Amino acid sequence: MPQQKDIVRIAIQMPGAYPQLIQLDQKKPLSAVIKEVCDGWNLPGPDNYALQYADGVQMYITESNRLDIKNGCILRLTKAPGRCADDLHKGIQSADGGVRCDSLKELAGVSRDVTFAQEFINLDGHNLLVQIVEDSRESNQIMTHTLTGFMELMDHGIVSWENLSAVFIKKIAGFVNSSSTDVSMQQVSLDILENMVLSSHQLFLQVKQEVTMERLVAHLQVANQQIQTKAMALLMALLQAAEDADRQEMFAFLNKKNVRQYIYKDIILSSSPVQDEMAHYLYVLQSVTLNHLEARMRTPLDCYSQDQRDALHGLRQAAFETDSENSLSHERRRSLCAKEFKKLGFSNNSNPGQDLVRTPPGLLALDTMFYFATRYPDAYSRFVLENSSREDKHECPFARSSIQLTLILCEILRIGDPPSETGSSFHPIFFSQDRLLEELFCVCIQLLNKTWKEMRATQEDFDKVMQVVKEQITRTLGSKPTSLELFKNKVNALNYSEILKLRQTERLHQEETLAPPVLELKERLKPELLELIRQQRLNRLCQGTMFRKISSRRRQDKLWYCRLSPNHKMLHYGDVEEDAENPAIETLQDKIPVADIKGLLTGKDCPHMKENKGKQTKEVLDLAFSITYDVEECSLNFIAPSRTDFCLWTDGLSVLLGRDMSSESMRSELEILLSMEIKLRLLDLENVAIPDSAPAVPKPPSNYNFCYDFSQTEQ
């Protein structure tokens, strides 16, 4: 008695007969099931029959795939694959052209089934198809069916592509090269050649010799999207299979023929959206082309290379006047070069080549900097001179920024990553712009300078600025701009304030999608974390900060120190020398009781900003704050050393006054703490032993040779 789980209820059809509804016992041999079905219709010779799916892909049912049959499936009783293969093998050799055509058409359909394909190949049927192609005496319709059937048979991997003759390859290539070949024949022929190229290097060499690149380029410009796609597939297969020398030769030809412009005009702009298969090949072409830059990206600067040293000094000479340099002594000239390399933003100004030793980006960073300096000399000089003349710690280092920006662009464009088999995300701008990496760099290095100023950044904010710039570039390229000008307009419109708005919007959207219990947990955690931030602000005020006095002439020549007393009741302040570090409270001559503080003013509302109204820069206004005391008749005026210090002090003073903290720094820190705390609370700690006490601190290492020596970069 079969178990219920082994029974499948199905229907079996046969032309001209009523369907049979049976309970298929999966434990019973398939031959016995077919015999019972044949007996039900009084059909002799059950060995001549097989079961096949009636819908969808009409595959034969075999012992190996019978378990895929589900309840309610509709099967069909049909000729056994061996008998079908024998009949078609005879029909293909018939003297009647109509019979040959019908047999080949049927073959093209049933060859998708691996069971049939094996039977037909056992009869040497694939060589029969090869012979038909080599003879080339049949009509276009018959040849199309022949090629389709051959392609389906070869797809199963039963027969090796390497067994094909040179005559066959030449014939298939001829179908592709001829402009008069039937479109359907060309489509299948392109498909066959692609598979040949991908199967072995020997076949790649034969196909490369037979197929003209001119014809492939011509196929990319036709209106038929299927021909375009198959031609692109063969082109990508040839590029990927080629050795470096062959690939360089092919790229040179494609560039000479402006193939990317053809693709941009005839494929990208004319078909919106681009079909998935074509999108994959465009992605592969983009990837293979950009990966030509990988060698430069992986190669560090060679200090003994005269060309590379000339390029480095070319950057310096393009930015600074060097007419009188030759009249200087060796030491003076060396000192001058070091100063100018430092102004250019190199960390190791005595040996700037050391900055380009890291790979990636290696020599690619030197290439992009040199391209910018020579292609856009005015923009380059403006960038360097604007930042090298600043003395307020807000200069944007050109070289350091360029090296990191080049690395970011390599990551975004995935230079060095082999194309994936499923990738389809390409950048339309790649096909409309020559030297894409260099041109993107030229736009983005100017964007970086603009963003640096918008963020009022210092050297300490370098990583933060680069993160914002990376986000600006990624978001803009994600919108698929079709030209460099469009990219430039979009990325410059996406300024720092817009990035902050987008982040806030996305954060709010994330919160909306959180489950109610998580939102409730978040609200419960907020007071505790806000108190933690308050205590940190007060502790920071207790440590104190060095401020500069700015006179009416804006000379930054006097320093004063301010700190909060440990009991939080007094603000102590007084003048100090420049080399004073964390002076004791007792040395600070003046003090203000916290209880006497009446208000906190910022920006243009501060008394010392009103006194010099119209003379202060926006940068200074954004760092200015004051406290009023003694019934608002007196004020203590501050200009913070940095935006971070401004946020810490205004938050801390707000806490002393019993007000809410409102700085962007506080909001950012609260979000980070909330995110970390929620993730910790939601960790699955079941069966995880948590110790009652903290683990012991390990012993110090025997030496510290692994520490990085920063002295080399500070020379």
Coordinates of C-alpha atoms in Angstrom, one line a residue, residues 7-14 17-25 33 36-37 40-41 71-75:
I7 CA 0.9 9.8 -4.4
V8 CA 0.6 12.7 -6.9
R9 CA -2.8 13.4 -8.6
I10 CA -2.3 14.4 -12.2
A11 CA -4.0 14.5 -15.6
I12 CA -2.6 12.9 -18.7
Q13 CA -3.6 14.0 -22.2
M14 CA -3.2 12.5 -25.7
A17 CA -8.5 10.9 -26.6
Y18 CA -10.2 11.8 -23.3
P19 CA -7.7 12.7 -20.6
Q20 CA -6.9 10.2 -17.9
L21 CA -7.0 11.3 -14.2
I22 CA -4.6 9.1 -12.3
Q23 CA -2.9 8.9 -8.9
L24 CA 0.8 8.6 -9.8
D25 CA 2.7 6.5 -7.3
V33 CA 3.2 4.0 -15.2
E36 CA -0.8 1.5 -17.4
V37 CA -1.5 4.7 -19.3
G40 CA -6.0 2.7 -20.6
W41 CA -6.1 3.9 -24.3
N71 CA -0.4 17.8 -7.7
G72 CA -2.6 19.1 -10.5
C73 CA 0.1 18.9 -13.2
I74 CA -1.0 18.1 -16.7
L75 CA 1.2 15.7 -18.6

